[in-house]
Amino acid sequence: MIVGAGPAGLTVGNILRAAGIDCVVLECETRAFIEQRPRAGVLEEWAVRGLERRGLAAGLLARAERHTACEFRFEGERHRFPYTELTGDHHFVYPQPLLVSDLVREYADVRGGDIRFAVGDVRLHDVHSDHPAVSYLCPDTGQRRVLHCAFLAGCDGARGVSRAALSADRVRVARHDYGLGWLALLAEAPPSSDCVLFGMHPDGFAGQMPRSPQVTRYYLQCPPGDDPANWPDDRVWEQLHRRLAATDAAPLAEGTLIEKRVLDMHDYVVEPMRHGRLFLAGDAAHLVAPIAAKGMNLALHDAFLLGDALAAHCAGLPGAEAGLAGYSQASLRRVWDYQEFSQWLSEVYHGAATGDPFRAGTALARMRRLFTSPSAAAAFAEQYLGTAGRY
């Protein structure tokens, strides 16, 4: 049983269906909603290759843009970081709604998987027993249905029922609050550059993340809990132009802003990620702020580990129990590495706007070192691309 039809849940479901294993995916939203909901869009190459090996990357490989560099802007200058030249690896830009659409189609329409949308009041039962179950309200009849299963995969995000089903004495939740917000914007406008832009400015961080030739994601640092109504379009564009300004830089192409929401920057990690017959994956187990664009990649990493381990267990393969037993530890190695990198990068992005000369000075030192030290550049590229030899 899989709760949640995001990238993690759908990937686990597809892995199980490819192995001939029956499973059910429950999702509280409609199919149309999850296939349109704007979310992340940057995938690391190892994640794409993992999807490809499991027959889940055809649409992505055909349509995704490939990024080979990023650009930092500080002190009014442009500093391009060509990470593919350093590593041979690159990023894929593929909006999450497109990936979710691909995964739903493969699971439900191609592999014949059972997925139930718009279910209500999902509840988990007996997760620490050998006979767990899930109940939900059927959207057609309004009646409660109960499904018994061998295992539960909780892939229903930060506010889902999977985390809520765990008692406080069984988990440790490590949290971190950055004390700042990002105004997340989606503009019907072409990107002004062929790569991601990071602007470090005394007024606050700004970022440009291309999503397609016609749509661009922007971020603006703002106070935590800020109201998007405080950011009329004129103010948004004025601040984007100001914070991303650099010598010889192309001007930003303005367009209609189709999304404005404030994200309070925070992280958490739930340990362990297995509780009896319940396995947490994706945002149900950990949240990393979008500072380093790691969230969807971590969700896929969880799904690969969990889906493969469950498939091996059901097939009775040698060593399968070790895969299930080691799932939490194996996943958390990458989770904690990405969390540390997000904290490091936050100081780079936001140091100039703290009003603290010391933090501003150390942030600038980090940037200068990145562009003067081959060792520092190699270390950054490894973390930025997630290519360490072992997590």
mmCIF file of C-alpha atoms in Angstrom, residues 24-231:
data_model
loop_
_atom_site.group_PDB
_atom_site.id
_atom_site.type_symbol
_atom_site.label_atom_id
_atom_site.label_comp_id
_atom_site.label_asym_id
_atom_site.label_seq_id
_atom_site.Cartn_x
_atom_site.Cartn_y
_atom_site.Cartn_z
ATOM 1 C CA VAL A 24 -2.553 0.283 -4.371
ATOM 2 C CA VAL A 25 -1.745 4.008 -4.438
ATOM 3 C CA LEU A 26 -4.052 6.324 -2.498
ATOM 4 C CA GLU A 27 -4.091 10.047 -3.274
ATOM 5 C CA CYS A 28 -6.264 12.703 -1.657
ATOM 6 C CA GLU A 29 -6.167 15.003 -4.702
ATOM 7 C CA THR A 30 -7.508 14.440 -8.202
ATOM 8 C CA ARG A 31 -5.353 13.269 -11.081
ATOM 9 C CA ALA A 32 -5.790 16.607 -12.843
ATOM 10 C CA PHE A 33 -4.605 18.472 -9.755
ATOM 11 C CA ILE A 34 -1.388 16.516 -9.182
ATOM 12 C CA GLU A 35 -0.515 16.702 -12.879
ATOM 13 C CA GLN A 36 -0.699 20.517 -12.790
ATOM 14 C CA ARG A 37 0.536 21.417 -9.302
ATOM 15 C CA PRO A 38 3.710 23.559 -9.671
ATOM 16 C CA ARG A 39 6.639 22.188 -7.729
ATOM 17 C CA ALA A 40 10.344 21.486 -8.248
ATOM 18 C CA GLY A 41 12.031 21.188 -11.598
ATOM 19 C CA VAL A 42 15.733 20.318 -11.246
ATOM 20 C CA LEU A 43 16.884 16.712 -11.434
ATOM 21 C CA GLU A 44 20.408 15.491 -10.872
ATOM 22 C CA GLU A 45 21.860 13.157 -13.475
ATOM 23 C CA TRP A 46 22.122 10.137 -11.140
ATOM 24 C CA ALA A 47 18.374 10.458 -10.432
ATOM 25 C CA VAL A 48 17.526 10.585 -14.127
ATOM 26 C CA ARG A 49 19.688 7.543 -14.819
ATOM 27 C CA GLY A 50 17.925 5.744 -11.988
ATOM 28 C CA LEU A 51 14.569 6.484 -13.611
ATOM 29 C CA GLU A 52 15.948 5.431 -16.984
ATOM 30 C CA ARG A 53 17.120 2.040 -15.676
ATOM 31 C CA ARG A 54 13.607 1.411 -14.390
ATOM 32 C CA GLY A 55 11.908 2.379 -17.668
ATOM 33 C CA LEU A 56 10.535 5.656 -16.293
ATOM 34 C CA ALA A 57 12.491 8.357 -18.135
ATOM 35 C CA ALA A 58 11.321 8.267 -21.765
ATOM 36 C CA GLY A 59 9.353 11.511 -21.602
ATOM 37 C CA LEU A 60 11.978 13.207 -19.494
ATOM 38 C CA LEU A 61 14.863 12.335 -21.813
ATOM 39 C CA ALA A 62 12.872 13.469 -24.827
ATOM 40 C CA ARG A 63 11.757 16.818 -23.428
ATOM 41 C CA ALA A 64 13.990 17.948 -20.570
ATOM 42 C CA GLU A 65 16.503 20.731 -20.942
ATOM 43 C CA ARG A 66 20.078 19.936 -19.977
ATOM 44 C CA HIS A 67 21.981 22.474 -17.913
ATOM 45 C CA THR A 68 25.757 22.451 -17.770
ATOM 46 C CA ALA A 69 26.510 25.566 -15.725
ATOM 47 C CA CYS A 70 25.121 27.991 -13.194
ATOM 48 C CA GLU A 71 25.927 31.647 -12.627
ATOM 49 C CA PHE A 72 26.564 33.557 -9.422
ATOM 50 C CA ARG A 73 26.118 37.313 -9.365
ATOM 51 C CA PHE A 74 27.680 39.357 -6.607
ATOM 52 C CA GLU A 75 29.331 42.769 -6.309
ATOM 53 C CA GLY A 76 27.747 43.667 -9.652
ATOM 54 C CA GLU A 77 29.658 41.015 -11.600
ATOM 55 C CA ARG A 78 28.790 37.699 -13.283
ATOM 56 C CA HIS A 79 30.652 34.527 -12.344
ATOM 57 C CA ARG A 80 29.794 31.475 -14.422
ATOM 58 C CA PHE A 81 30.422 28.050 -12.889
ATOM 59 C CA PRO A 82 30.713 25.417 -15.682
ATOM 60 C CA TYR A 83 30.173 22.287 -13.621
ATOM 61 C CA THR A 84 29.860 19.913 -16.573
ATOM 62 C CA GLU A 85 33.343 20.894 -17.721
ATOM 63 C CA LEU A 86 34.600 19.924 -14.261
ATOM 64 C CA THR A 87 32.661 16.703 -13.774
ATOM 65 C CA GLY A 88 31.090 15.496 -17.007
ATOM 66 C CA ASP A 89 27.694 15.514 -15.254
ATOM 67 C CA HIS A 90 24.806 17.892 -15.782
ATOM 68 C CA HIS A 91 21.349 18.785 -14.506
ATOM 69 C CA PHE A 92 18.044 18.086 -16.196
ATOM 70 C CA VAL A 93 15.310 20.713 -15.972
ATOM 71 C CA TYR A 94 11.944 18.977 -16.054
ATOM 72 C CA PRO A 95 9.029 20.455 -14.076
ATOM 73 C CA GLN A 96 7.672 18.095 -11.465
ATOM 74 C CA PRO A 97 4.105 18.134 -12.893
ATOM 75 C CA LEU A 98 5.462 16.648 -16.124
ATOM 76 C CA LEU A 99 7.340 13.928 -14.255
ATOM 77 C CA VAL A 100 4.263 13.137 -12.153
ATOM 78 C CA SER A 101 2.156 12.925 -15.325
ATOM 79 C CA ASP A 102 4.676 10.511 -16.845
ATOM 80 C CA LEU A 103 4.754 8.356 -13.712
ATOM 81 C CA VAL A 104 0.952 8.270 -13.343
ATOM 82 C CA ARG A 105 0.536 7.282 -16.974
ATOM 83 C CA GLU A 106 3.127 4.537 -16.698
ATOM 84 C CA TYR A 107 1.729 3.181 -13.442
ATOM 85 C CA ALA A 108 -1.983 3.350 -14.185
ATOM 86 C CA ASP A 109 -2.298 3.221 -17.966
ATOM 87 C CA VAL A 110 0.696 1.097 -19.001
ATOM 88 C CA ARG A 111 1.508 -1.161 -16.035
ATOM 89 C CA GLY A 112 -2.101 -1.552 -14.886
ATOM 90 C CA GLY A 113 -1.537 -0.244 -11.375
ATOM 91 C CA ASP A 114 -4.415 0.474 -8.999
ATOM 92 C CA ILE A 115 -4.513 4.161 -8.075
ATOM 93 C CA ARG A 116 -7.414 5.795 -6.275
ATOM 94 C CA PHE A 117 -7.731 9.567 -6.444
ATOM 95 C CA ALA A 118 -9.652 12.063 -4.303
ATOM 96 C CA VAL A 119 -9.914 9.711 -1.335
ATOM 97 C CA GLY A 120 -10.794 11.218 2.030
ATOM 98 C CA ASP A 121 -9.840 10.816 5.677
ATOM 99 C CA VAL A 122 -7.035 8.307 5.153
ATOM 100 C CA ARG A 123 -6.025 6.434 8.321
ATOM 101 C CA LEU A 124 -3.225 3.956 8.989
ATOM 102 C CA HIS A 125 -3.822 0.989 11.265
ATOM 103 C CA ASP A 126 -1.559 -1.513 13.046
ATOM 104 C CA VAL A 127 1.640 -0.346 11.366
ATOM 105 C CA HIS A 128 3.773 -2.149 13.956
ATOM 106 C CA SER A 129 1.968 -5.451 13.482
ATOM 107 C CA ASP A 130 2.421 -8.055 10.765
ATOM 108 C CA HIS A 131 -0.966 -7.111 9.323
ATOM 109 C CA PRO A 132 -1.143 -3.332 8.739
ATOM 110 C CA ALA A 133 -4.107 -1.721 7.034
ATOM 111 C CA VAL A 134 -5.266 1.559 5.547
ATOM 112 C CA SER A 135 -8.796 2.900 5.573
ATOM 113 C CA TYR A 136 -10.263 5.790 3.622
ATOM 114 C CA LEU A 137 -13.533 7.349 2.540
ATOM 115 C CA CYS A 138 -14.500 6.435 -1.006
ATOM 116 C CA PRO A 139 -15.176 9.615 -3.026
ATOM 117 C CA ASP A 140 -18.006 7.934 -4.954
ATOM 118 C CA THR A 141 -19.974 6.355 -2.117
ATOM 119 C CA GLY A 142 -18.768 8.230 0.962
ATOM 120 C CA GLN A 143 -18.319 4.876 2.694
ATOM 121 C CA ARG A 144 -15.188 3.854 4.578
ATOM 122 C CA ARG A 145 -13.131 1.160 2.926
ATOM 123 C CA VAL A 146 -10.374 -0.872 4.552
ATOM 124 C CA LEU A 147 -7.418 -2.344 2.683
ATOM 125 C CA HIS A 148 -5.083 -4.857 4.319
ATOM 126 C CA CYS A 149 -1.502 -5.108 3.110
ATOM 127 C CA ALA A 150 1.956 -6.501 3.809
ATOM 128 C CA PHE A 151 3.767 -3.146 3.890
ATOM 129 C CA LEU A 152 2.924 0.549 3.915
ATOM 130 C CA ALA A 153 4.893 3.215 2.043
ATOM 131 C CA GLY A 154 4.166 6.658 3.505
ATOM 132 C CA CYS A 155 4.872 9.056 0.634
ATOM 133 C CA ASP A 156 2.259 11.691 1.447
ATOM 134 C CA GLY A 157 4.445 14.675 2.293
ATOM 135 C CA ALA A 158 5.000 16.913 5.265
ATOM 136 C CA ARG A 159 1.336 17.221 6.227
ATOM 137 C CA GLY A 160 0.280 13.674 5.426
ATOM 138 C CA VAL A 161 -1.154 11.026 7.697
ATOM 139 C CA SER A 162 1.932 8.791 7.602
ATOM 140 C CA ARG A 163 4.027 10.997 9.894
ATOM 141 C CA ALA A 164 1.002 11.753 12.030
ATOM 142 C CA ALA A 165 0.503 8.013 12.627
ATOM 143 C CA LEU A 166 3.799 7.808 14.525
ATOM 144 C CA SER A 167 3.868 8.414 18.246
ATOM 145 C CA ALA A 168 6.438 10.888 19.526
ATOM 146 C CA ASP A 169 8.284 8.266 21.552
ATOM 147 C CA ARG A 170 9.089 6.265 18.403
ATOM 148 C CA VAL A 171 10.732 8.989 16.323
ATOM 149 C CA ARG A 172 13.266 11.754 16.528
ATOM 150 C CA VAL A 173 12.488 14.821 14.449
ATOM 151 C CA ALA A 174 15.467 17.117 13.902
ATOM 152 C CA ARG A 175 14.429 20.599 12.770
ATOM 153 C CA HIS A 176 16.218 23.695 11.549
ATOM 154 C CA ASP A 177 14.727 27.133 10.843
ATOM 155 C CA TYR A 178 16.697 29.577 8.692
ATOM 156 C CA GLY A 179 14.745 32.570 9.982
ATOM 157 C CA LEU A 180 13.956 33.900 6.523
ATOM 158 C CA GLY A 181 11.493 33.446 3.688
ATOM 159 C CA TRP A 182 11.537 33.195 -0.072
ATOM 160 C CA LEU A 183 8.841 34.675 -2.254
ATOM 161 C CA ALA A 184 8.306 31.956 -4.876
ATOM 162 C CA LEU A 185 7.229 33.315 -8.227
ATOM 163 C CA LEU A 186 6.267 31.742 -11.530
ATOM 164 C CA ALA A 187 6.357 34.030 -14.551
ATOM 165 C CA GLU A 188 5.036 33.547 -18.044
ATOM 166 C CA ALA A 189 8.280 34.916 -19.440
ATOM 167 C CA PRO A 190 11.356 33.396 -21.058
ATOM 168 C CA PRO A 191 14.476 33.088 -18.891
ATOM 169 C CA SER A 192 17.111 35.755 -19.402
ATOM 170 C CA SER A 193 19.937 33.232 -19.278
ATOM 171 C CA ASP A 194 20.621 29.673 -20.386
ATOM 172 C CA CYS A 195 21.310 28.611 -16.800
ATOM 173 C CA VAL A 196 20.247 29.081 -13.197
ATOM 174 C CA LEU A 197 21.154 32.474 -11.710
ATOM 175 C CA PHE A 198 21.964 33.145 -8.060
ATOM 176 C CA GLY A 199 22.054 36.782 -6.992
ATOM 177 C CA MET A 200 23.707 37.686 -3.666
ATOM 178 C CA HIS A 201 22.723 41.257 -2.831
ATOM 179 C CA PRO A 202 22.538 43.447 0.299
ATOM 180 C CA ASP A 203 18.774 43.717 -0.280
ATOM 181 C CA GLY A 204 18.448 39.931 -0.211
ATOM 182 C CA PHE A 205 18.934 36.858 -2.343
ATOM 183 C CA ALA A 206 17.311 36.482 -5.769
ATOM 184 C CA GLY A 207 17.251 33.446 -8.012
ATOM 185 C CA GLN A 208 16.195 32.613 -11.539
ATOM 186 C CA MET A 209 15.459 28.986 -12.414
ATOM 187 C CA PRO A 210 14.381 28.304 -16.029
ATOM 188 C CA ARG A 211 11.462 25.897 -16.290
ATOM 189 C CA SER A 212 10.785 26.032 -20.044
ATOM 190 C CA PRO A 213 11.397 28.428 -22.951
ATOM 191 C CA GLN A 214 8.202 30.238 -21.928
ATOM 192 C CA VAL A 215 8.108 29.919 -18.114
ATOM 193 C CA THR A 216 10.622 30.986 -15.463
ATOM 194 C CA ARG A 217 10.746 30.370 -11.728
ATOM 195 C CA TYR A 218 12.037 33.270 -9.622
ATOM 196 C CA TYR A 219 12.758 33.579 -5.920
ATOM 197 C CA LEU A 220 13.164 36.697 -3.776
ATOM 198 C CA GLN A 221 14.346 36.651 -0.184
ATOM 199 C CA CYS A 222 11.737 38.164 2.121
ATOM 200 C CA PRO A 223 10.817 38.105 5.819
ATOM 201 C CA PRO A 224 9.439 34.784 7.085
ATOM 202 C CA GLY A 225 5.668 34.779 7.154
ATOM 203 C CA ASP A 226 5.484 37.687 4.712
ATOM 204 C CA ASP A 227 2.222 38.225 2.842
ATOM 205 C CA PRO A 228 2.409 37.872 -0.966
ATOM 206 C CA ALA A 229 0.024 40.834 -1.109
ATOM 207 C CA ASN A 230 2.982 42.959 0.041
ATOM 208 C CA TRP A 231 4.619 42.184 -3.304
#
